[in-house]
Structures are given as C-alpha cells and as structure tokens.
GROMACS .gro file of C-alpha atoms in nm:
model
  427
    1UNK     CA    1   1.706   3.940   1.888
    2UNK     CA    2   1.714   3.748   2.226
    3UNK     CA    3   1.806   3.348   2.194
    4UNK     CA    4   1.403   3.195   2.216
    5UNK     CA    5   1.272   3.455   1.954
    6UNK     CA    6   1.568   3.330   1.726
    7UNK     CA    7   1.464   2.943   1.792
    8UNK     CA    8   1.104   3.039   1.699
    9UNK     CA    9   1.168   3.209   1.367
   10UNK     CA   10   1.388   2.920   1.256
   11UNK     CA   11   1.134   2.642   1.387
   12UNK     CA   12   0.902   2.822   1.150
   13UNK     CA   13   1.067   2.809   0.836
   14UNK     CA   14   1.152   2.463   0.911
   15UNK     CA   15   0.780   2.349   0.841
   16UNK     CA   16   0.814   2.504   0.444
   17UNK     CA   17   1.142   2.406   0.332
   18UNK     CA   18   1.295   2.037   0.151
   19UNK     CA   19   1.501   1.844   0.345
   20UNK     CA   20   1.814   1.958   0.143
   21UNK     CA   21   1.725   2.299   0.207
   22UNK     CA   22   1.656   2.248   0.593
   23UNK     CA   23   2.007   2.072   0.637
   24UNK     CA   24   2.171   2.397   0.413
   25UNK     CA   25   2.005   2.625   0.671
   26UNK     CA   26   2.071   2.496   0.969
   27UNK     CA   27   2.471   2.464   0.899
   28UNK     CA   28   2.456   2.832   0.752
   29UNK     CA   29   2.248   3.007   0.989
   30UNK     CA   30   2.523   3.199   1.241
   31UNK     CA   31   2.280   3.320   1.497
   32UNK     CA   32   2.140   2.991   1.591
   33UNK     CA   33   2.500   2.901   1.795
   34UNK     CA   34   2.429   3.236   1.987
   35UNK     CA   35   2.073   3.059   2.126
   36UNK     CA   36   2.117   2.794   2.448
   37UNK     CA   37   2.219   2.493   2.441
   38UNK     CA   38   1.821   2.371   2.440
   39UNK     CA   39   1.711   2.549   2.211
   40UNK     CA   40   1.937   2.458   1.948
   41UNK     CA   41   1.896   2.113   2.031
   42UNK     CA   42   1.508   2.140   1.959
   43UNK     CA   43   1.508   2.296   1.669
   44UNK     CA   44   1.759   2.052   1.500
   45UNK     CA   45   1.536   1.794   1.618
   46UNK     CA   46   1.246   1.941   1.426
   47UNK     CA   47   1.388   1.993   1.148
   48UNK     CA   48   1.539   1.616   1.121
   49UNK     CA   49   1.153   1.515   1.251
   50UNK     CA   50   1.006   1.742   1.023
   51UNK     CA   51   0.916   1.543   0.757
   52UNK     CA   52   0.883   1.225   0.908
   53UNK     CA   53   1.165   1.092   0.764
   54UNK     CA   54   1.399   1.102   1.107
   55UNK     CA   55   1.149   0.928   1.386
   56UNK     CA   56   1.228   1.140   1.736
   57UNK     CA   57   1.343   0.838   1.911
   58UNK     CA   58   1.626   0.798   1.656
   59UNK     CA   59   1.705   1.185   1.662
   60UNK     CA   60   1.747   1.081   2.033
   61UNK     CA   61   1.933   0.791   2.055
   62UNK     CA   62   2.181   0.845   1.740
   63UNK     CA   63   2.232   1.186   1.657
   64UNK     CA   64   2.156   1.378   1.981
   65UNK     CA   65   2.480   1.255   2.167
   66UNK     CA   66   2.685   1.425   1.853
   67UNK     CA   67   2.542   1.742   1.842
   68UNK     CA   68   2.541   1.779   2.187
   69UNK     CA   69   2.931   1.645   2.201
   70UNK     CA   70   2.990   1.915   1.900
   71UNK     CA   71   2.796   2.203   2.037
   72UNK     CA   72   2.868   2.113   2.436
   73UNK     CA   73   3.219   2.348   2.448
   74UNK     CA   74   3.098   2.615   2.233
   75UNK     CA   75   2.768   2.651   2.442
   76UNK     CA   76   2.983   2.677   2.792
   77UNK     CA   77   3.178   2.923   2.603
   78UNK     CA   78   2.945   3.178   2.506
   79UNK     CA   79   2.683   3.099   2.801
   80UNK     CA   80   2.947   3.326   3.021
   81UNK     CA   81   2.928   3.610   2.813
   82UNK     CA   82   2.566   3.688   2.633
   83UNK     CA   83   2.693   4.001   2.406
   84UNK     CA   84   3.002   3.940   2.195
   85UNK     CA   85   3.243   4.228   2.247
   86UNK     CA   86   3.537   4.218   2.010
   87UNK     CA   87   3.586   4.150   1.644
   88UNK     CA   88   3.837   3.892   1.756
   89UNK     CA   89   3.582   3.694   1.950
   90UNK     CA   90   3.355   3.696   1.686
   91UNK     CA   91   3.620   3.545   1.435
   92UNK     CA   92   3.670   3.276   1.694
   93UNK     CA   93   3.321   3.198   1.707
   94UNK     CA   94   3.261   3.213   1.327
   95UNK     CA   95   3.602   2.956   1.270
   96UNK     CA   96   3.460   2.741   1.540
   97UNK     CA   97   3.087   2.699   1.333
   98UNK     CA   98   3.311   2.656   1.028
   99UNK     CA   99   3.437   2.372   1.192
  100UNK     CA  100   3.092   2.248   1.320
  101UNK     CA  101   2.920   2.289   0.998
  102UNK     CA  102   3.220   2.019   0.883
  103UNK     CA  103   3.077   1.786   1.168
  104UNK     CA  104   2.745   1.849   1.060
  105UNK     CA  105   2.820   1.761   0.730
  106UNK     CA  106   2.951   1.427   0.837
  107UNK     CA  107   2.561   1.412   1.045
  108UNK     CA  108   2.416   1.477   0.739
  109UNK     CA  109   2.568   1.180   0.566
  110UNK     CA  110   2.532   0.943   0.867
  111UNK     CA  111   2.113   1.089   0.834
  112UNK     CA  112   2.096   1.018   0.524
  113UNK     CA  113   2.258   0.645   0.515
  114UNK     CA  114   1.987   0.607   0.801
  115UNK     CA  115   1.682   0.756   0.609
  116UNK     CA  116   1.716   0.494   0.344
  117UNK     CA  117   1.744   0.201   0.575
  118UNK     CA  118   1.461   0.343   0.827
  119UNK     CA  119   1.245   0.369   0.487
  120UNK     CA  120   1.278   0.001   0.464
  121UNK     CA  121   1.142  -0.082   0.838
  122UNK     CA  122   0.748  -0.126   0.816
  123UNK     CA  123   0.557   0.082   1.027
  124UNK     CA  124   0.395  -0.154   1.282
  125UNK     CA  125   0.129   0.124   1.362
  126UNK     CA  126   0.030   0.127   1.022
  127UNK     CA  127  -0.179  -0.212   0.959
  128UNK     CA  128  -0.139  -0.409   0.645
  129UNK     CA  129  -0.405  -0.455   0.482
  130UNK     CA  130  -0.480  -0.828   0.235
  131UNK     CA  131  -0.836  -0.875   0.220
  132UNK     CA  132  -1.056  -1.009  -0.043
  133UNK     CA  133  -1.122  -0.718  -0.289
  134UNK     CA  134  -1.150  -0.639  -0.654
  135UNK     CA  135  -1.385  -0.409  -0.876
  136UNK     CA  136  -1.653  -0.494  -1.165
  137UNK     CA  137  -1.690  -0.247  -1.367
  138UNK     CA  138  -1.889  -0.225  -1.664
  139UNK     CA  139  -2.013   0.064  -1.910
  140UNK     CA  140  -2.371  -0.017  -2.041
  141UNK     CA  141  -2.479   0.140  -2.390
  142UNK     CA  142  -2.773   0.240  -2.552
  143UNK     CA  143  -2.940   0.264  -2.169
  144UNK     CA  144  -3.248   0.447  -2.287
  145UNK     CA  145  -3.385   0.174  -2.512
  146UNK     CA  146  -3.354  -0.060  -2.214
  147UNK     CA  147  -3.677  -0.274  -2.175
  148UNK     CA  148  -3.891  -0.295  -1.867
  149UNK     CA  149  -3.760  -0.572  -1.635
  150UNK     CA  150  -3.525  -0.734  -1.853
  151UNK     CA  151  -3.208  -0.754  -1.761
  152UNK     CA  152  -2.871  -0.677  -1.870
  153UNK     CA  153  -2.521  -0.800  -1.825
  154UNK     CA  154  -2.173  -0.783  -1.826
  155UNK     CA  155  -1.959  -1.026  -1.904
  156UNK     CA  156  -1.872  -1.328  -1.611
  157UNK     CA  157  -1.523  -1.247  -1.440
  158UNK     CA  158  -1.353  -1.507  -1.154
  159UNK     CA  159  -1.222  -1.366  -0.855
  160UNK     CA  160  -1.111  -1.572  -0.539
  161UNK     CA  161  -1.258  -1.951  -0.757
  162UNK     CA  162  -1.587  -1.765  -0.796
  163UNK     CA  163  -1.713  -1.614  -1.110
  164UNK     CA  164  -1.893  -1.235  -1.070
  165UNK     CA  165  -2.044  -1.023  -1.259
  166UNK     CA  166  -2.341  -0.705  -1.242
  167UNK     CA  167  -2.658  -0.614  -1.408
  168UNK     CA  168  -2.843  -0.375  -1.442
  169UNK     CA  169  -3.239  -0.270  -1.601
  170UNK     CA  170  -3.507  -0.057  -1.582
  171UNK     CA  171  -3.747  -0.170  -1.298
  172UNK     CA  172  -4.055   0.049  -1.219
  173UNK     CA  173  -3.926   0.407  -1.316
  174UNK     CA  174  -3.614   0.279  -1.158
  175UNK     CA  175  -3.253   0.167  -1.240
  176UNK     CA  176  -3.207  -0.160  -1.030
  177UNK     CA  177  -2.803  -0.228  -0.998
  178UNK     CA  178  -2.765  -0.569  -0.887
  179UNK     CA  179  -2.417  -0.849  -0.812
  180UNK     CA  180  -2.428  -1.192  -0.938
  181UNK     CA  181  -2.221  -1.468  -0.782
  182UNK     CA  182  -2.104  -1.845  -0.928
  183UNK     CA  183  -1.950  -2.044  -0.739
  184UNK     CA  184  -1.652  -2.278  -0.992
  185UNK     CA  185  -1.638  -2.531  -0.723
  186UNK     CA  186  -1.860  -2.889  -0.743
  187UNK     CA  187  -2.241  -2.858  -0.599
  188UNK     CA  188  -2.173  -2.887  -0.211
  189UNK     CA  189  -2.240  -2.638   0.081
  190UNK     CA  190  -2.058  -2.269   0.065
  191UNK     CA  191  -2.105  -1.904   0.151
  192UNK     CA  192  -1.961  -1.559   0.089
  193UNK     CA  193  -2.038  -1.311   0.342
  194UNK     CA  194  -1.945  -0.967   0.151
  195UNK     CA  195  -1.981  -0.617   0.182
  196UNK     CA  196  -2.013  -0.423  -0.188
  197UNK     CA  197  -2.029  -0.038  -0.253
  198UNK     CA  198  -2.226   0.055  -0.544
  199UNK     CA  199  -2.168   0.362  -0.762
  200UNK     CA  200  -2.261   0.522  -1.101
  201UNK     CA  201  -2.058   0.768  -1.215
  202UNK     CA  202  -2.285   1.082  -1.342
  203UNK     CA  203  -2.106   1.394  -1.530
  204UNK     CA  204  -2.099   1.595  -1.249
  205UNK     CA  205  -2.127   1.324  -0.937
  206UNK     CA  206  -2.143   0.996  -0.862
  207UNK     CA  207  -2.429   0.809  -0.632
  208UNK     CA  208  -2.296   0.507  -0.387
  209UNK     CA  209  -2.455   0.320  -0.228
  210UNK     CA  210  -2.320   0.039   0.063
  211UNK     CA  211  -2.453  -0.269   0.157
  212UNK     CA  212  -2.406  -0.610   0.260
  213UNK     CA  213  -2.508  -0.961   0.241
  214UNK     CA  214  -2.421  -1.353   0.207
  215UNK     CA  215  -2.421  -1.539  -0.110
  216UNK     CA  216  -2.524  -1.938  -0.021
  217UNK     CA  217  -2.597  -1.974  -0.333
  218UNK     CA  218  -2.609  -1.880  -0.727
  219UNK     CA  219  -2.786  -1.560  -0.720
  220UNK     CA  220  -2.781  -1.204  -0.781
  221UNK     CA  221  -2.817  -0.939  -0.513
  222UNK     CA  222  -2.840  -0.596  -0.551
  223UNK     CA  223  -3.103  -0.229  -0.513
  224UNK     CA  224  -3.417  -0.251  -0.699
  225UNK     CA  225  -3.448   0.130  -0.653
  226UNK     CA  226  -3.091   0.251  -0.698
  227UNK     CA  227  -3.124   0.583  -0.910
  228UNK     CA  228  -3.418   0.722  -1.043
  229UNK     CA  229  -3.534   0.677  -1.442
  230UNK     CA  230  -3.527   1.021  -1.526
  231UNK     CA  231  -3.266   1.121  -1.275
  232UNK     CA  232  -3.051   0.903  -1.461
  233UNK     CA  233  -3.147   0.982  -1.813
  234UNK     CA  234  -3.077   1.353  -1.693
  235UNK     CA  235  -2.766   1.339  -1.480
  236UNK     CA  236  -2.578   1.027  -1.550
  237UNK     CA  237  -2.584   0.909  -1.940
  238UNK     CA  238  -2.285   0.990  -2.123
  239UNK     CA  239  -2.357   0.957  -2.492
  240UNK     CA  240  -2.598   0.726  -2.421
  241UNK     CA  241  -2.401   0.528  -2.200
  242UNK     CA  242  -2.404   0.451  -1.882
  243UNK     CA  243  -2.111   0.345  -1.651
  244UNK     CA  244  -2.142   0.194  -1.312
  245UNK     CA  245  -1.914  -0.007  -1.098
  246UNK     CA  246  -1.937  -0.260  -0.786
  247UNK     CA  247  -1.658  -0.289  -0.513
  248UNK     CA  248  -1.632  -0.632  -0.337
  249UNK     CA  249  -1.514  -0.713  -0.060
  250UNK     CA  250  -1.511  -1.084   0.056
  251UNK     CA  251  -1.535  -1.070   0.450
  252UNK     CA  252  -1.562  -1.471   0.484
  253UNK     CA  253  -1.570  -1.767   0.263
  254UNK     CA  254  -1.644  -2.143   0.319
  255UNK     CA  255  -1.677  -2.441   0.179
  256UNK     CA  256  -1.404  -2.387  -0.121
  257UNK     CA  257  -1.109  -2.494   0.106
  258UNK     CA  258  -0.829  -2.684  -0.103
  259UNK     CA  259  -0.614  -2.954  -0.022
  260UNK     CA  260  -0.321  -2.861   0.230
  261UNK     CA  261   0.031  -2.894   0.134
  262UNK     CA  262   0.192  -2.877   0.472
  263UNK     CA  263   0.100  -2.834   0.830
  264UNK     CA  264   0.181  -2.517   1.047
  265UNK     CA  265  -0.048  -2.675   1.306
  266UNK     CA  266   0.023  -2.766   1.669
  267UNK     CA  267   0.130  -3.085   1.537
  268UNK     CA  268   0.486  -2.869   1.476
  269UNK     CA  269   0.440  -2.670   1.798
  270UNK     CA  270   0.734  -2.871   1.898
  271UNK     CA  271   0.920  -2.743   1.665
  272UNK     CA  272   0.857  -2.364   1.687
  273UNK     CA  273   0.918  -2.065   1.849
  274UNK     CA  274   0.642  -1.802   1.733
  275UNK     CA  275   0.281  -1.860   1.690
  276UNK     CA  276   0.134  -1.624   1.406
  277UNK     CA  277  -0.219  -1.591   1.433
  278UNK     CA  278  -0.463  -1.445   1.127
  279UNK     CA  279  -0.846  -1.430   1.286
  280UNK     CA  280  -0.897  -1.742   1.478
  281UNK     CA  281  -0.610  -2.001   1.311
  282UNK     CA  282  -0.293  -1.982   1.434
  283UNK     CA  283   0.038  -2.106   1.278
  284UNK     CA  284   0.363  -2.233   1.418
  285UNK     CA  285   0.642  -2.107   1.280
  286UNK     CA  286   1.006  -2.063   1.300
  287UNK     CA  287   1.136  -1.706   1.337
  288UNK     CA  288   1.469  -1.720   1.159
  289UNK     CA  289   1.321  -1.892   0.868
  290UNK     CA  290   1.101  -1.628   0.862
  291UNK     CA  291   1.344  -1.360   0.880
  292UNK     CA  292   1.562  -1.529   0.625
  293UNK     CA  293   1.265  -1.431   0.353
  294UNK     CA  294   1.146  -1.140   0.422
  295UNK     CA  295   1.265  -0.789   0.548
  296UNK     CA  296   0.952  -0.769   0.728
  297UNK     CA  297   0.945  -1.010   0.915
  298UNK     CA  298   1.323  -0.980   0.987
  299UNK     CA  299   1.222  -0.642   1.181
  300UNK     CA  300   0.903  -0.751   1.352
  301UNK     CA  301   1.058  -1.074   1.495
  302UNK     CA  302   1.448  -0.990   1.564
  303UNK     CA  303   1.419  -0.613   1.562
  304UNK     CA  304   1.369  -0.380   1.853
  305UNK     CA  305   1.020  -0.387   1.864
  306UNK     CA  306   0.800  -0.524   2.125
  307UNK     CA  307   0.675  -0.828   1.890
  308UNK     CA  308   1.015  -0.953   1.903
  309UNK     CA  309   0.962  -1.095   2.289
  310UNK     CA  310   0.657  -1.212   2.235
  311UNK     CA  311   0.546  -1.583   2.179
  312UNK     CA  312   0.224  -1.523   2.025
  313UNK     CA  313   0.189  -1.225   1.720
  314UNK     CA  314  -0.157  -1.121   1.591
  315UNK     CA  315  -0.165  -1.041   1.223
  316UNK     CA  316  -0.444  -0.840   1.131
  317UNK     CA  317  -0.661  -0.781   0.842
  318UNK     CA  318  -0.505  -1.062   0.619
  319UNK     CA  319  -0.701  -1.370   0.492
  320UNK     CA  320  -0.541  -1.719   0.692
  321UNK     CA  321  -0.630  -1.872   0.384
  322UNK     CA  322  -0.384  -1.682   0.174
  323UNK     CA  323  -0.129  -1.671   0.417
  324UNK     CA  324  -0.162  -2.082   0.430
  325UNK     CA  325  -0.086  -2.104   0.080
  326UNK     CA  326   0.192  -1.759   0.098
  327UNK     CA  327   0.330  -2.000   0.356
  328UNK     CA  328   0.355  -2.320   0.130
  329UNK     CA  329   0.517  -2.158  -0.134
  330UNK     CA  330   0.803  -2.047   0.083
  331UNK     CA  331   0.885  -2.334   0.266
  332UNK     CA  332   0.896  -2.520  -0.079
  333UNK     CA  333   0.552  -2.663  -0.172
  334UNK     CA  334   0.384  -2.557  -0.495
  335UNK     CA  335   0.091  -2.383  -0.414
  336UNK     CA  336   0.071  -2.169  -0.715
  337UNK     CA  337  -0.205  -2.200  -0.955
  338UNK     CA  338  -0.463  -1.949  -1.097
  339UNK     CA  339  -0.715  -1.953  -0.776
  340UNK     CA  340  -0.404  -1.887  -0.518
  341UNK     CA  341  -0.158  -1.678  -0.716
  342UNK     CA  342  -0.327  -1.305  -0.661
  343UNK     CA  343  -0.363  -1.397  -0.234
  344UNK     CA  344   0.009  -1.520  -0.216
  345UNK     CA  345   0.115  -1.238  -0.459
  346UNK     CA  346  -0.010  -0.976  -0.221
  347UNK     CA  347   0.123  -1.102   0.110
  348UNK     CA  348   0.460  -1.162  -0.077
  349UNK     CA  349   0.450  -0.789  -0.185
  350UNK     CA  350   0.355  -0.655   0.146
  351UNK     CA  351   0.598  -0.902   0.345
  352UNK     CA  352   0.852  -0.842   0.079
  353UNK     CA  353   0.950  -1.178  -0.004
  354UNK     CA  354   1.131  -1.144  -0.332
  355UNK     CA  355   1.133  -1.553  -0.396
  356UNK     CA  356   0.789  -1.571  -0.327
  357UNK     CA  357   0.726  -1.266  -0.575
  358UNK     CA  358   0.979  -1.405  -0.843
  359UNK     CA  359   0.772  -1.767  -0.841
  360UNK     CA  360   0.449  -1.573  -0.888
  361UNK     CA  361   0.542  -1.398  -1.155
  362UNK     CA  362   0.703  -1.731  -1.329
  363UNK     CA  363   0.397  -1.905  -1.268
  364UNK     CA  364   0.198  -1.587  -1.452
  365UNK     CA  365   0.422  -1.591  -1.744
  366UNK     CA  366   0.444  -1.951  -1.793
  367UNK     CA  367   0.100  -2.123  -1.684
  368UNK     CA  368  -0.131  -1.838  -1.590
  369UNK     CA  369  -0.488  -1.834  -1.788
  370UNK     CA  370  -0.611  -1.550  -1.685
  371UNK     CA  371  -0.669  -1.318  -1.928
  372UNK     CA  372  -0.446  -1.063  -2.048
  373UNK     CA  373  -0.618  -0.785  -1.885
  374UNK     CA  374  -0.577  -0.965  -1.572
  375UNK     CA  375  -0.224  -1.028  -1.583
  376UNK     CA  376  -0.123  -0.645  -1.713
  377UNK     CA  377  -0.291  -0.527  -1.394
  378UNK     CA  378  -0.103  -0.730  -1.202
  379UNK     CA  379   0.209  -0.665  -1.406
  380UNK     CA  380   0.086  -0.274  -1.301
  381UNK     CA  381   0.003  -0.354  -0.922
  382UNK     CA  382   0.305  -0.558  -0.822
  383UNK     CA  383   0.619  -0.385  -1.063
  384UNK     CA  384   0.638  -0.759  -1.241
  385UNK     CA  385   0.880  -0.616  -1.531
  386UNK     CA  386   0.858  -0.967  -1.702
  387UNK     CA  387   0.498  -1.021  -1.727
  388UNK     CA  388   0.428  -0.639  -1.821
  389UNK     CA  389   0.705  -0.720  -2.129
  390UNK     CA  390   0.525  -0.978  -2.217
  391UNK     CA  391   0.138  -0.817  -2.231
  392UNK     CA  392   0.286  -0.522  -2.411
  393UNK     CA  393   0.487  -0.712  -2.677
  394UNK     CA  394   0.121  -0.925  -2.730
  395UNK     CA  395  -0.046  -0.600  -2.811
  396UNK     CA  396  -0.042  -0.647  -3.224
  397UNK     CA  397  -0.379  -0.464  -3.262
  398UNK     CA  398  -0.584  -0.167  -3.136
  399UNK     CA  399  -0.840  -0.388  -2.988
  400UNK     CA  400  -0.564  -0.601  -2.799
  401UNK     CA  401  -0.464  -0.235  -2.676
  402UNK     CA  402  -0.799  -0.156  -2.551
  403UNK     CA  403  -0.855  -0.518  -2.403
  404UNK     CA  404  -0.571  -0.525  -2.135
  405UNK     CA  405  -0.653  -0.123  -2.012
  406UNK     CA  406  -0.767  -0.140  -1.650
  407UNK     CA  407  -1.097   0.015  -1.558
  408UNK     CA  408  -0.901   0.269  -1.323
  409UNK     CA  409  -0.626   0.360  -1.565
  410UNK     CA  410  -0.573   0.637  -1.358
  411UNK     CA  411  -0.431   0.380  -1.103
  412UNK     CA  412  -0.090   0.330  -1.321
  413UNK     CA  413   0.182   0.553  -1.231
  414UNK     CA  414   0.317   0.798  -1.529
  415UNK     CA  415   0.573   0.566  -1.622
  416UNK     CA  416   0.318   0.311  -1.720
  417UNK     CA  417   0.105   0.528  -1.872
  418UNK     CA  418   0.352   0.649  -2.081
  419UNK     CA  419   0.491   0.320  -2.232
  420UNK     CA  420   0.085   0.266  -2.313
  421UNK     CA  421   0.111   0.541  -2.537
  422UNK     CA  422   0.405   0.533  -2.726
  423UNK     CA  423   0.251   0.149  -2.805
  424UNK     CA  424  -0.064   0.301  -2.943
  425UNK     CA  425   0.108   0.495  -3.173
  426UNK     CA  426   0.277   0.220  -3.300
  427UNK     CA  427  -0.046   0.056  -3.397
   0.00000   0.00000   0.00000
C-alpha cells in the first residue's frame, strides 16, 4: 500500500469516529509514519479539525511546529529508504513511534486544555442575536359552538411594557386569527413596527402564516381568512379544541423610552476609547471596563481579532435600548425592574456577564411580579438555579404545577423535565 493511498483510507475513517477514538488511532496506527512527511501532517490536521473543535489556524500555529519537530528526524530517516529491509530496522522504527506516541500523548493533553478554553471564545462569524421576541399561545375549547363574528380571547400577557394577547372566531365560513396590542404607558404618541408568524397546529400539520404591520394604537391585527371552517373542523380540532400560537417579533418601538440613568454619549467621548454602535446610537465606552465583565467582550476587544484595532465596533441584531439599560446595570446604576429585566437578562447571558446575571436573578426572586410562569421560564432559559428553587418549592397543588409549564415544554432540557416530574408525583 503506497504512502497517499494510506493517507486516504485514514482521512476517511477520520470523518466517523469520536474524538477519543480519532486521537487512539492516530497514535496506534504504524503505517501512517511510513507515509511523507505531508501527508501525515494533513491528516493529523483533519482529524484535530474534524469536528470543529481544533480551528485550522490553531492546528497551524500551536501544534504543527511539534509534530513536525517530532516527526522531522524520523521522516529524513525513512525518506532514504522506501522498503524496510531488516527486522532490526523495523524494531527501530516501531521503538521510535513508541516514543512519539509518548509525545503525542503530551499533544493530546496540551489539545485538550485548548479545546476547553477555545469553547469559551465566541464565534465572531456567528451573530448574536437579542431582539424583541416572545410567543402567545393559547388552546381554544369547545371551537365548534363558536358563534358567528364574536370573538374570543385569551387572557392579556405584558411583554416589552405592552400587554398582548390573540383571538380568534368564526368569520364567514372562516377562522379569523387575529393579535391585540395595549400599550401600559400614559395616552401619548407610540408605535410598534412588528413582524408575527401565525400557526395552528392540526394533527397531522400545521398552517403559518407571516405578516407584518405597525401598532399606533390599541387594536387588534390579524387574517380574516386564515383557515377554512370545515378545513379546520376536519384537520385541526383536537377533542374539540383548538390550539394556535402567534410569534412576535418587535422590529422598532417608540414613544415608551424611560428615564436614563447615565450617559454613554459623546458627552464622555473624552473619556473613551471604543465606540459601540447598536443600529444608529452609538456608545462610548471604555474597553478594559468592558473586558473586566465579560469574557466576551474580553476577546472581541483585547483578543487577536480584528475588532480589537478598531475604534468603532458594530453590534448587530441587539436592541440599543436594552443594551442602554444592560449598560447601567454594570457600571452601577439600578436599572432593574419588571419592564427591563428580560432585555438586560439576555445581553448579560449572551455577553456572559455573571454580575449582571446574578443581579437579575436577585431582582426576580426578591421584587419580580411577574407571574410564576414567567419567572420558571426564565429560571429554564437562563440556568437561574435560585429562582427555579424557588417556583418549584411554590408548586403545593396540581394546578400550581400546570400554571408555571411553558407552552413549548419541549424547550427544557431532560434535566428539567425530569425534576417536573418527580414534583408531580409528589402532588
């Protein structure tokens, strides 16, 4: 078997096995130090790469210079001769990978000290995403006794200071879906451009349906045709039920600014030396502060990426709003209340900013009144261990069980879902 074919067959089996198993081949397999120089080099670096979990560059920069300073006399060695001879040489050669697989080992701890620190550096390529969004769901009974054109609710919900909630009745041989918005805030001028996906879930699909539109006042918007009567009746009720859900997502908001805490203006220009912007605002800001708080920022600012030379940083798909008030709260204002906390609770999750996340959370068990739904999903959403304590030890009956579930309770992980259940058999 000539050196390339032996590179190939390797490189394939690469692609199917675990990491530990990759690193166990490699050391063991003999014929691999009878390929060139090259070609080993290659397919080390796909099996490091394979999985994502070693980026190329590092391979290069780190663990390339090794190998090659392991491998470099044993290539030269057998490079002069192609077809091993002697039992003797062969010994040698076997000893010396003994004594490389040793060295590899000592890679293979270096790799995977690396792994878990490289797992920690954000992916800049990958955008972060802290927009405006949240579900209403709702499951309607009795839907076939619904009366012509009247309609029916579900119950009012606040979101972002605005209270929301859907409707839906039987218009015209017709099931019209509709969105309601309140606005909280004192009679004055304000708007909600949003963009909403529709769906009701059927026994064997689902219809969705997209649109968008701005709220300037308190109104309902929705489809007056959204699923046929009988299609519906036949393809959709459950029992008699129906259930149907509405995804929001807030693309702008005015009018229902609050009062700010602290300037990162140009009036501090002065006193800055990075300019964050978030859509069209931009914020002056110190860098090592920054870093100081959160990992993320640490690497974007004073890591070896591009950002770090440059004066002005975009950040993109993030609400300015939010990051005002995520902003406060770290440099020591208290910008917490029930309107804020979910905005700032986000960016300090994705920015991991463990202060930021531990006054959240003491905010939510302490003067939060949301409801207890509300605060187990964000127990769920955000790993608050506290706060998820606290709604499971306030779950006395069955109906307190039922009244913190999520509508997606597929959306907890197993660990969750598991405490949940051992609870309900306690009840």
């Amino acid at each position: 078997m000539n050196a390339e074919n032996t590179f190939r067959i390797f490189a394939k089996k690469a692609k199917k096995i675990t990491v530990l198993q990759r690193r166990s081949s490699y050391l063991s397999c003999n014929n691999l130090c009878y390929a060139p120089l090259k070609f080993q080099l290659r397919y080390l670096s796909i099996l490091l790469t394979a999985t994502n979990t070693m980026p190329l560059s590092v391979f290069e920069l780190f663990i390339l210079p090794e190998i090659c300073a392991i491998m470099g006399d044993n290539n030269k060695e057998i490079g002069k001769n192609s077809k091993i001879d002697s039992q003797s040489e062969k010994s040698e050669i076997l000893e010396k990978l003994d004594s490389h697989k040793r060295k590899f080992d000592e890679i293979a701890e270096k790799l995977q000290s690396m792994e878990k620190s490289i797992s920690k550096i954000p992916k800049f390529d990958e955008k972060p995403k802290s927009a405006k969004n949240f579900v209403l769901k709702h499951v309607f009974n009795n839907v076939i006794e619904f009366e012509e054109d009247k309609y029916n609710y579900s119950e009012w919900e606040t979101h972002f200071n605005v209270n929301w909630r859907i409707s839906v009745k039987r218009l015209s041989n017709y099931l019209a879906f509709y969105t309601h918005c309140k606005s909280i805030a004192p009679s004055c001028k304000w708007s909600i451009q949003t963009k909403f996906e529709f769906k009701a879930a059927g026994r064997n699909q689902n219809v969705i349906k997209t649109s968008e539109y701005c709220y300037e006042e308190n109104n309902g918007y929705g489809f007056h045709q959204f699923l046929g009567w009988e299609e519906m009746k036949n393809g959709y009720l459950v029992n008699g039920n129906l259930t149907v859900e509405v995804e929001v997502r807030i693309l702008k908001m005015t009018g229902f600014g609050k009062e700010i805490l602290r300037n990162f203006n140009e009036s501090i220009k002065d006193c800055s030396d990075v300019e964050l912007v978030v859509k069209d605002r931009k914020f002056y800001l110190c860098k090592m502060f920054l870093a100081l708080q959160s990992s993320y920022f640490k690497s974007l600012l004073l890591g070896n990426f591009e950002e770090s030379q440059k004066k002005e940083i975009e950040l993109k798909d993030i609400d300015p709003d939010d990051f005002q008030n995520f902003l406060e709260l770290i440099h020591g204002e208290s910008s917490i209340d029930d309107d804020t906390v979910s905005g700032i609770l986000q960016l300090a999750d994705m920015y991991d900013v463990p202060t930021a996340i531990r006054r959240c959370e003491e905010f939510l068990l302490e003067k939060s009144t949301k409801s207890a739904k509300k605060l187990f999903e964000m127990a769920a959403r955000y790993n608050l261990e506290n706060l998820k304590e606290k709604c499971m030890s306030g779950i006395k009956t069955f109906a307190d069980f039922q009244s913190i579930l999520p509508g997606e309770i597929e959306t907890l992980n197993h660990s969750l879902m598991a405490e949940l259940l051992k609870k309900s058999r306690t009840l």
